[in-house]
mmCIF file of C-alpha atoms in Angstrom:
data_model
loop_
_atom_site.group_PDB
_atom_site.id
_atom_site.type_symbol
_atom_site.label_atom_id
_atom_site.label_comp_id
_atom_site.label_asym_id
_atom_site.label_seq_id
_atom_site.Cartn_x
_atom_site.Cartn_y
_atom_site.Cartn_z
ATOM 1 C CA UNK U 1251 121.916 138.392 97.132
ATOM 2 C CA UNK U 1252 121.874 136.113 93.676
ATOM 3 C CA UNK U 1253 121.774 138.842 90.600
ATOM 4 C CA UNK U 1254 121.494 138.957 86.953
ATOM 5 C CA UNK U 1255 122.546 140.430 84.387
ATOM 6 C CA UNK U 1256 122.024 141.462 80.870
ATOM 7 C CA UNK U 1257 124.786 144.343 79.532
ATOM 8 C CA UNK U 1258 123.366 144.408 76.341
ATOM 9 C CA UNK U 1259 119.792 146.283 76.428
ATOM 10 C CA UNK U 1260 119.285 146.223 72.526
ATOM 11 C CA UNK U 1261 121.604 143.397 70.200
ATOM 12 C CA UNK U 1262 120.699 144.492 65.791
ATOM 13 C CA UNK U 1263 121.239 141.174 63.630
ATOM 14 C CA UNK U 1264 120.956 140.510 60.651
ATOM 15 C CA UNK U 1265 118.259 137.436 59.430
ATOM 16 C CA UNK U 1266 120.398 134.433 59.165
ATOM 17 C CA UNK U 1267 122.887 135.632 60.977
ATOM 18 C CA UNK U 1268 123.949 134.134 64.508
ATOM 19 C CA UNK U 1269 122.210 135.533 66.948
ATOM 20 C CA UNK U 1270 123.868 135.963 70.737
ATOM 21 C CA UNK U 1271 122.490 137.757 73.531
ATOM 22 C CA UNK U 1272 124.514 137.098 76.971
ATOM 23 C CA UNK U 1273 124.456 136.927 80.345
ATOM 24 C CA UNK U 1274 125.242 137.235 83.728
ATOM 25 C CA UNK U 1275 124.689 135.907 87.505
ATOM 26 C CA UNK U 1276 125.837 135.464 90.711
ATOM 27 C CA UNK U 1277 124.377 132.814 92.527
ATOM 28 C CA UNK U 1278 125.631 131.835 96.351
ATOM 29 C CA UNK U 1279 124.470 127.977 95.291
ATOM 30 C CA UNK U 1280 124.375 126.062 93.077
ATOM 31 C CA UNK U 1281 122.982 128.125 89.578
ATOM 32 C CA UNK U 1282 119.437 127.349 88.136
ATOM 33 C CA UNK U 1283 118.837 128.922 85.176
ATOM 34 C CA UNK U 1284 116.309 130.132 82.548
ATOM 35 C CA UNK U 1285 115.952 131.953 79.566
ATOM 36 C CA UNK U 1286 112.995 134.132 78.930
ATOM 37 C CA UNK U 1287 110.574 135.781 75.816
ATOM 38 C CA UNK U 1288 108.469 138.551 75.333
ATOM 39 C CA UNK U 1289 106.102 139.264 73.283
ATOM 40 C CA UNK U 1290 104.645 143.016 72.802
ATOM 41 C CA UNK U 1291 102.122 142.748 75.350
ATOM 42 C CA UNK U 1292 102.094 139.210 76.095
ATOM 43 C CA UNK U 1293 103.945 136.995 79.971
ATOM 44 C CA UNK U 1294 107.159 135.046 78.744
ATOM 45 C CA UNK U 1295 107.907 131.853 77.363
ATOM 46 C CA UNK U 1296 109.678 129.490 78.039
ATOM 47 C CA UNK U 1297 112.782 128.673 76.051
ATOM 48 C CA UNK U 1298 115.279 126.284 78.296
ATOM 49 C CA UNK U 1299 116.691 125.969 81.600
ATOM 50 C CA UNK U 1300 120.137 125.241 83.299
ATOM 51 C CA UNK U 1301 119.471 122.396 86.271
ATOM 52 C CA UNK U 1302 122.329 120.258 85.992
ATOM 53 C CA UNK U 1303 124.214 118.068 83.505
ATOM 54 C CA UNK U 1304 124.997 119.728 80.634
ATOM 55 C CA UNK U 1305 126.826 122.735 79.477
ATOM 56 C CA UNK U 1306 125.688 123.386 76.728
ATOM 57 C CA UNK U 1307 120.880 123.775 76.490
ATOM 58 C CA UNK U 1308 118.779 122.662 73.516
ATOM 59 C CA UNK U 1309 115.895 124.791 74.123
ATOM 60 C CA UNK U 1310 112.430 125.669 71.706
ATOM 61 C CA UNK U 1311 112.641 128.149 68.469
ATOM 62 C CA UNK U 1312 115.572 126.696 67.864
ATOM 63 C CA UNK U 1313 117.539 128.305 71.061
ATOM 64 C CA UNK U 1314 121.201 126.967 73.184
ATOM 65 C CA UNK U 1315 122.643 128.381 75.949
ATOM 66 C CA UNK U 1316 125.586 128.003 77.606
ATOM 67 C CA UNK U 1317 126.696 127.031 80.879
ATOM 68 C CA UNK U 1318 129.852 128.882 82.045
ATOM 69 C CA UNK U 1319 130.417 128.168 85.736
ATOM 70 C CA UNK U 1320 133.561 129.783 85.515
ATOM 71 C CA UNK U 1321 132.921 133.285 83.912
ATOM 72 C CA UNK U 1322 129.389 132.566 85.301
ATOM 73 C CA UNK U 1323 127.653 132.812 82.117
ATOM 74 C CA UNK U 1324 124.755 131.452 80.894
ATOM 75 C CA UNK U 1325 124.622 133.363 77.310
ATOM 76 C CA UNK U 1326 120.739 132.459 74.545
ATOM 77 C CA UNK U 1327 121.604 131.174 71.335
ATOM 78 C CA UNK U 1328 120.270 130.885 67.930
ATOM 79 C CA UNK U 1329 123.278 129.538 64.786
ATOM 80 C CA UNK U 1330 120.324 131.467 62.610
ATOM 81 C CA UNK U 1331 118.357 134.790 62.964
ATOM 82 C CA UNK U 1332 114.524 134.960 62.173
ATOM 83 C CA UNK U 1333 113.054 137.954 62.091
ATOM 84 C CA UNK U 1334 110.993 136.609 64.301
ATOM 85 C CA UNK U 1335 112.910 136.127 66.364
ATOM 86 C CA UNK U 1336 112.761 140.119 67.568
ATOM 87 C CA UNK U 1337 111.404 140.904 70.729
ATOM 88 C CA UNK U 1338 112.069 140.900 74.708
ATOM 89 C CA UNK U 1339 114.869 138.926 75.988
ATOM 90 C CA UNK U 1340 114.810 137.414 79.911
ATOM 91 C CA UNK U 1341 117.585 135.684 81.125
ATOM 92 C CA UNK U 1342 116.550 134.752 85.705
ATOM 93 C CA UNK U 1343 118.127 132.401 87.799
ATOM 94 C CA UNK U 1344 115.655 130.606 90.427
ATOM 95 C CA UNK U 1345 116.574 131.477 94.331
ATOM 96 C CA UNK U 1346 115.900 128.055 95.642
ATOM 97 C CA UNK U 1347 116.047 129.176 99.366
ATOM 98 C CA UNK U 1348 113.928 131.512 99.070
ATOM 99 C CA UNK U 1349 110.339 129.642 97.317
ATOM 100 C CA UNK U 1350 111.546 129.268 94.627
ATOM 101 C CA UNK U 1351 112.062 132.901 93.289
ATOM 102 C CA UNK U 1352 113.108 133.853 90.350
ATOM 103 C CA UNK U 1353 115.346 137.654 89.243
ATOM 104 C CA UNK U 1354 114.673 138.925 86.149
ATOM 105 C CA UNK U 1355 118.201 140.099 84.290
ATOM 106 C CA UNK U 1356 117.242 143.637 83.174
ATOM 107 C CA UNK U 1357 116.466 142.055 79.160
ATOM 108 C CA UNK U 1358 117.594 142.453 75.801
ATOM 109 C CA UNK U 1359 115.847 143.448 73.262
ATOM 110 C CA UNK U 1360 116.675 141.627 69.741
ATOM 111 C CA UNK U 1361 115.563 142.860 66.551
ATOM 112 C CA UNK U 1362 116.105 140.777 63.447
ATOM 113 C CA UNK U 1363 116.871 142.731 60.681
ATOM 114 C CA UNK U 1364 115.310 141.281 57.470
ATOM 115 C CA UNK Y 326 99.716 120.932 79.404
ATOM 116 C CA UNK Y 327 100.638 123.460 82.082
ATOM 117 C CA UNK Y 328 99.087 126.821 80.783
ATOM 118 C CA UNK Y 329 98.116 129.393 82.974
ATOM 119 C CA UNK Y 330 95.737 132.423 82.706
ATOM 120 C CA UNK Y 331 94.865 136.380 83.505
ATOM 121 C CA UNK Y 332 91.805 137.952 83.889
ATOM 122 C CA UNK Y 333 90.961 140.613 82.625
ATOM 123 C CA UNK Y 334 93.646 140.755 79.324
ATOM 124 C CA UNK Y 335 93.634 144.842 79.939
ATOM 125 C CA UNK Y 336 91.631 147.399 81.785
ATOM 126 C CA UNK Y 337 90.942 150.871 82.230
ATOM 127 C CA UNK Y 338 89.348 152.311 84.915
ATOM 128 C CA UNK Y 339 88.682 155.610 86.737
ATOM 129 C CA UNK Y 340 90.984 156.853 89.635
ATOM 130 C CA UNK Y 341 90.121 155.886 92.569
ATOM 131 C CA UNK Y 342 88.366 152.859 91.949
ATOM 132 C CA UNK Y 343 89.109 149.196 92.806
ATOM 133 C CA UNK Y 344 90.400 146.383 90.167
ATOM 134 C CA UNK Y 345 90.682 142.551 90.056
ATOM 135 C CA UNK Y 346 93.104 140.346 88.754
ATOM 136 C CA UNK Y 347 92.248 137.220 88.752
ATOM 137 C CA UNK Y 348 95.290 134.497 87.749
ATOM 138 C CA UNK Y 349 94.282 130.613 86.860
ATOM 139 C CA UNK Y 350 96.978 127.457 86.592
ATOM 140 C CA UNK Y 351 94.231 125.510 83.709
ATOM 141 C CA UNK Y 352 95.879 122.390 83.852
ATOM 142 C CA UNK Y 353 97.840 121.984 87.839
ATOM 143 C CA UNK Y 354 97.925 122.790 90.978
ATOM 144 C CA UNK Y 355 99.442 125.465 92.089
ATOM 145 C CA UNK Y 356 99.951 125.606 95.878
ATOM 146 C CA UNK Y 357 102.253 129.038 95.463
ATOM 147 C CA UNK Y 358 102.050 131.812 92.784
ATOM 148 C CA UNK Y 359 103.754 135.172 91.832
ATOM 149 C CA UNK Y 360 102.841 138.355 91.237
ATOM 150 C CA UNK Y 361 104.920 139.975 89.178
ATOM 151 C CA UNK Y 362 105.017 144.346 87.654
ATOM 152 C CA UNK Y 363 105.874 145.035 84.492
ATOM 153 C CA UNK Y 364 106.491 148.508 83.433
ATOM 154 C CA UNK Y 365 107.415 149.529 79.924
ATOM 155 C CA UNK Y 366 110.613 148.241 79.135
ATOM 156 C CA UNK Y 367 111.579 147.064 81.666
ATOM 157 C CA UNK Y 368 112.238 144.274 83.699
ATOM 158 C CA UNK Y 369 109.507 142.117 85.799
ATOM 159 C CA UNK Y 370 110.067 142.980 89.673
ATOM 160 C CA UNK Y 371 108.073 140.644 91.863
ATOM 161 C CA UNK Y 372 105.251 142.252 93.934
ATOM 162 C CA UNK Y 373 104.537 138.235 96.372
ATOM 163 C CA UNK Y 374 104.153 135.494 96.927
ATOM 164 C CA UNK Y 375 101.390 134.305 97.086
ATOM 165 C CA UNK Y 376 100.327 130.498 99.130
ATOM 166 C CA UNK Y 377 96.930 129.035 98.138
ATOM 167 C CA UNK Y 378 95.612 128.743 102.257
ATOM 168 C CA UNK Y 379 97.863 131.585 103.416
ATOM 169 C CA UNK Y 380 98.423 134.857 103.988
ATOM 170 C CA UNK Y 381 100.588 136.609 100.149
ATOM 171 C CA UNK Y 382 104.653 137.714 101.290
ATOM 172 C CA UNK Y 383 105.021 140.446 99.749
ATOM 173 C CA UNK Y 384 108.938 141.949 98.435
ATOM 174 C CA UNK Y 385 110.025 144.752 100.224
ATOM 175 C CA UNK Y 386 107.970 148.163 98.976
ATOM 176 C CA UNK Y 387 104.909 147.072 97.621
ATOM 177 C CA UNK Y 388 101.985 148.033 100.535
ATOM 178 C CA UNK Y 389 100.198 144.760 101.443
ATOM 179 C CA UNK Y 390 97.048 147.067 101.762
ATOM 180 C CA UNK Y 391 97.517 148.449 97.885
ATOM 181 C CA UNK Y 392 97.978 145.052 96.742
ATOM 182 C CA UNK Y 393 95.451 142.652 97.299
ATOM 183 C CA UNK Y 394 95.852 139.447 97.612
ATOM 184 C CA UNK Y 395 93.942 136.216 97.577
ATOM 185 C CA UNK Y 396 95.150 132.389 97.127
ATOM 186 C CA UNK Y 397 91.705 130.789 97.684
ATOM 187 C CA UNK Y 398 92.423 127.703 95.858
ATOM 188 C CA UNK Y 399 95.127 125.873 94.105
ATOM 189 C CA UNK Y 400 93.967 127.069 91.214
ATOM 190 C CA UNK Y 401 93.175 130.798 92.075
ATOM 191 C CA UNK Y 402 94.740 133.515 92.696
ATOM 192 C CA UNK Y 403 93.900 137.135 93.012
ATOM 193 C CA UNK Y 404 95.451 140.583 93.224
ATOM 194 C CA UNK Y 405 93.215 143.580 93.148
ATOM 195 C CA UNK Y 406 94.618 146.692 93.287
ATOM 196 C CA UNK Y 407 92.433 149.009 95.623
ATOM 197 C CA UNK Y 408 91.972 153.007 95.021
ATOM 198 C CA UNK Y 409 93.925 153.147 91.852
ATOM 199 C CA UNK Y 410 95.791 156.064 90.722
ATOM 200 C CA UNK Y 411 97.021 156.053 87.080
ATOM 201 C CA UNK Y 412 101.166 155.295 89.036
ATOM 202 C CA UNK Y 413 99.102 151.761 89.282
ATOM 203 C CA UNK Y 414 98.881 152.106 85.648
ATOM 204 C CA UNK Y 415 100.997 148.512 84.314
ATOM 205 C CA UNK Y 416 101.023 145.166 83.045
ATOM 206 C CA UNK Y 417 100.485 142.519 85.757
ATOM 207 C CA UNK Y 418 101.716 139.448 85.257
ATOM 208 C CA UNK Y 419 101.379 136.120 87.304
ATOM 209 C CA UNK Y 420 103.089 133.195 87.618
ATOM 210 C CA UNK Y 421 101.552 130.124 88.956
ATOM 211 C CA UNK Y 422 104.037 127.273 90.479
ATOM 212 C CA UNK Y 423 103.972 123.632 89.496
ATOM 213 C CA UNK Y 424 105.020 121.009 92.104
ATOM 214 C CA UNK Y 425 105.133 118.338 89.442
ATOM 215 C CA UNK Y 426 107.911 120.098 87.333
ATOM 216 C CA UNK Y 427 110.077 119.986 89.705
ATOM 217 C CA UNK Y 428 108.571 123.722 90.427
ATOM 218 C CA UNK Y 429 108.884 125.279 87.414
ATOM 219 C CA UNK Y 430 106.818 128.549 87.295
ATOM 220 C CA UNK Y 431 104.343 128.774 84.076
ATOM 221 C CA UNK Y 432 103.542 132.376 83.177
ATOM 222 C CA UNK Y 433 99.682 134.093 82.322
ATOM 223 C CA UNK Y 434 99.853 135.913 79.425
ATOM 224 C CA UNK Y 435 99.448 139.112 81.352
ATOM 225 C CA UNK Y 436 97.047 141.593 82.235
ATOM 226 C CA UNK Y 437 97.812 145.614 81.325
ATOM 227 C CA UNK Y 438 95.821 148.468 83.836
ATOM 228 C CA UNK Y 439 95.526 151.410 82.322
ATOM 229 C CA UNK Y 440 94.135 154.315 85.352
ATOM 230 C CA UNK Y 441 92.950 157.583 84.248
#
């Protein structure tokens, strides 16, 4: 069975500083990895995905993520965080063999302080 | 493109009543839709996979008779919480899988259910 781990429940960062949200995964085949962001009482917004190709994936709102196969990680990064980036972030992996189900990590709350 | 809507966005009901939540793909067809449940400050838990024209597939521990799913068309899936109780209060989120977008899931805005 596949799994996703987000080791940090919360990440605090000052506005303008780099932001990193960690994610590690476990899959039996090729990983299809996703990052989503959720604002209060809202659904999930897609940020970026890794299917194949370049290990550095660029997504929405200035976010990017680096796929590292040897470390089974897919950390989300942003060079300069904004207060408006404060939200709940989810890493997910798609299980192709199980009807494209998504398995989500526990989520990481990001708080960007002015 | 790839917009998914949910209706209602929030609902408050009395214990024992049934509540229906609709999930619609507005600009694409979705043979598969997924229903998730999210408790406060927790992750999304997959409840069931809804396939158009066939019975839904429920995850382990999810009561089929409690959470009725109907996927009657390629753009609509409904989740009915039957005989709702306060412990059913939660945030319910659907997603629709787009075949034309390499089976990517697009999420609805969620429905907040509060059972009194």
